[in-house]
CSV table of C-alpha atoms in Angstrom, one decimal:
chain,number,residue,atom,x,y,z
A,877,UNK,CA,54.1,45.1,23.9
A,878,UNK,CA,56.8,45.4,21.2
A,879,UNK,CA,59.3,43.8,23.5
A,880,UNK,CA,57.0,41.0,24.6
A,881,UNK,CA,56.2,40.2,21.0
A,882,UNK,CA,59.9,39.7,20.2
A,883,UNK,CA,60.6,37.5,23.2
A,884,UNK,CA,57.5,35.3,22.3
A,885,UNK,CA,59.0,34.9,18.9
A,886,UNK,CA,62.2,33.5,20.3
A,887,UNK,CA,60.3,30.8,22.1
A,888,UNK,CA,58.4,30.0,19.1
A,889,UNK,CA,61.7,29.1,17.3
A,890,UNK,CA,63.7,27.9,20.3
A,891,UNK,CA,62.0,26.4,23.3
A,892,UNK,CA,65.1,26.7,25.3
A,893,UNK,CA,66.9,29.9,24.4
A,894,UNK,CA,69.9,31.3,26.2
A,895,UNK,CA,68.6,33.5,29.1
A,896,UNK,CA,71.5,36.1,28.3
A,897,UNK,CA,70.2,36.3,24.7
A,898,UNK,CA,66.6,36.8,25.8
A,899,UNK,CA,67.7,39.5,28.4
A,900,UNK,CA,69.7,41.3,25.7
A,901,UNK,CA,66.8,41.2,23.3
A,902,UNK,CA,64.5,42.4,26.0
A,903,UNK,CA,66.8,45.4,27.0
A,904,UNK,CA,67.5,46.3,23.4
A,905,UNK,CA,64.1,46.8,22.4
A,906,UNK,CA,63.0,48.3,25.8
A,907,UNK,CA,65.7,50.9,25.8
A,908,UNK,CA,65.0,51.7,22.1
A,909,UNK,CA,61.2,52.1,22.8
A,910,UNK,CA,61.9,54.4,25.8
A,911,UNK,CA,64.5,56.6,24.2
A,912,UNK,CA,63.6,56.6,20.5
A,913,UNK,CA,59.8,56.4,20.8
A,914,UNK,CA,58.1,57.0,24.2
A,915,UNK,CA,60.0,60.2,25.2
A,916,UNK,CA,60.1,61.8,21.8
A,917,UNK,CA,56.5,61.1,21.2
A,918,UNK,CA,55.5,62.5,24.7
A,919,UNK,CA,57.4,65.7,23.8
A,920,UNK,CA,54.7,66.3,21.0
A,921,UNK,CA,52.0,66.4,23.7
A,922,UNK,CA,53.7,68.4,26.5
A,923,UNK,CA,51.2,71.2,26.6
A,924,UNK,CA,48.3,69.0,26.6
A,925,UNK,CA,49.8,66.6,29.2
A,926,UNK,CA,50.4,69.5,31.6
A,927,UNK,CA,46.8,70.6,31.3
A,928,UNK,CA,45.6,67.0,31.9
A,929,UNK,CA,48.3,66.6,34.6
A,930,UNK,CA,49.8,63.6,32.9
A,931,UNK,CA,53.1,62.6,34.4
A,932,UNK,CA,55.0,61.8,31.3
A,933,UNK,CA,58.9,62.0,31.3
A,934,UNK,CA,59.0,65.4,29.6
A,935,UNK,CA,56.4,66.8,32.0
A,936,UNK,CA,57.6,65.2,35.2
A,937,UNK,CA,61.3,65.9,34.7
A,938,UNK,CA,61.5,68.7,32.3
A,939,UNK,CA,62.9,68.9,28.8
A,940,UNK,CA,66.7,68.8,29.8
A,941,UNK,CA,66.5,65.6,31.9
A,942,UNK,CA,64.0,64.1,29.4
A,943,UNK,CA,66.5,64.5,26.6
A,944,UNK,CA,69.4,63.1,28.7
A,945,UNK,CA,67.2,60.1,29.5
A,946,UNK,CA,66.3,59.6,25.8
A,947,UNK,CA,70.1,59.7,25.0
A,948,UNK,CA,71.0,57.4,27.9
A,949,UNK,CA,68.3,54.9,26.8
A,950,UNK,CA,69.4,54.9,23.2
A,951,UNK,CA,73.1,54.4,24.1
A,952,UNK,CA,71.9,51.5,26.3
A,953,UNK,CA,69.9,50.1,23.6
A,954,UNK,CA,73.0,50.1,21.3
A,955,UNK,CA,74.9,48.4,23.9
A,956,UNK,CA,72.3,45.8,24.5
A,957,UNK,CA,72.2,45.1,20.6
A,958,UNK,CA,76.0,44.4,20.7
A,959,UNK,CA,75.4,42.0,23.7
A,960,UNK,CA,72.6,40.4,21.8
A,961,UNK,CA,74.8,39.8,18.8
A,962,UNK,CA,77.6,38.2,20.9
A,963,UNK,CA,75.0,36.0,22.5
A,964,UNK,CA,73.6,35.0,19.0
A,965,UNK,CA,74.5,32.0,16.8
A,966,UNK,CA,75.8,34.3,14.1
A,967,UNK,CA,79.4,33.3,12.9
A,968,UNK,CA,80.3,36.9,11.9
A,969,UNK,CA,79.8,38.5,15.2
A,970,UNK,CA,82.4,41.3,14.9
A,971,UNK,CA,81.5,42.5,11.5
A,972,UNK,CA,77.8,42.3,12.2
A,973,UNK,CA,78.3,44.2,15.5
A,974,UNK,CA,80.2,46.8,13.8
A,975,UNK,CA,77.7,47.4,11.0
A,976,UNK,CA,74.8,47.2,13.5
A,977,UNK,CA,76.4,49.8,15.7
A,978,UNK,CA,77.1,52.1,12.8
A,979,UNK,CA,73.7,51.9,11.5
A,980,UNK,CA,72.0,52.5,14.9
A,981,UNK,CA,74.3,55.3,15.7
A,982,UNK,CA,73.7,56.9,12.4
A,983,UNK,CA,70.0,56.6,12.6
A,984,UNK,CA,69.4,57.8,16.2
A,985,UNK,CA,72.4,59.5,17.8
A,986,UNK,CA,72.6,62.6,15.6
A,987,UNK,CA,68.9,63.4,16.2
A,988,UNK,CA,69.2,62.5,19.9
A,989,UNK,CA,72.2,64.9,20.4
A,990,UNK,CA,70.3,67.6,18.4
A,991,UNK,CA,67.3,67.2,20.8
A,992,UNK,CA,69.7,67.4,23.8
A,993,UNK,CA,71.1,70.8,22.3
A,994,UNK,CA,67.8,72.4,21.2
A,995,UNK,CA,65.1,70.8,23.4
A,996,UNK,CA,62.6,71.6,20.5
A,997,UNK,CA,59.5,69.6,19.7
A,998,UNK,CA,60.6,69.4,16.1
A,999,UNK,CA,63.9,67.8,17.0
A,1000,UNK,CA,62.0,65.3,19.3
A,1001,UNK,CA,59.8,64.3,16.3
A,1002,UNK,CA,62.9,64.0,14.2
A,1003,UNK,CA,64.3,61.6,16.7
A,1004,UNK,CA,61.1,59.7,16.8
A,1005,UNK,CA,61.0,59.4,13.0
A,1006,UNK,CA,64.6,58.3,12.6
A,1007,UNK,CA,64.3,55.7,15.6
A,1008,UNK,CA,61.2,54.4,13.9
A,1009,UNK,CA,63.5,53.0,11.0
A,1010,UNK,CA,65.8,51.3,13.5
A,1011,UNK,CA,64.0,47.9,14.0
A,1012,UNK,CA,63.1,47.2,10.4
A,1013,UNK,CA,66.8,48.2,9.2
A,1014,UNK,CA,68.0,45.8,11.8
A,1015,UNK,CA,65.7,43.1,10.5
A,1016,UNK,CA,67.0,43.7,7.0
A,1017,UNK,CA,70.6,43.5,8.2
A,1018,UNK,CA,69.8,40.1,10.0
A,1019,UNK,CA,68.3,38.8,6.8
A,1020,UNK,CA,71.3,39.9,4.8
A,1021,UNK,CA,73.7,38.2,7.2
A,1022,UNK,CA,71.7,35.0,7.2
A,1023,UNK,CA,71.6,34.9,3.4
A,1024,UNK,CA,75.2,35.7,2.9
A,1025,UNK,CA,76.8,33.9,5.7
């Protein structure tokens, strides 16, 4: 739903957007949602999910693989964000890409790596919490870039 809403917003502003930009936006938000929201949030309910026989990523694949999938999804999200920046109409692509990567990496990757090391529920929730700030911080960054440049 989060990804579809963002794509709908593109078409509300531009009826003929670049396919590469739309795909980059889709993969950016999709991978962020999987790695920073879905997998960490499912981690909080592992015991109940096992009891209910729910097939969430942490239940189905175990904590080690789930943590690796979360990290891979977040790295993919950051790469898709860079692609999206270079597909955009921003005139300051390199600076914006560097700042965007630094902020995204700072917000999510330390918590993701900690989860990979500890496999603890508390660290999954820390990743979820930190990843939750990523989209609004990126929106703020875009607004600043539009106002300044």
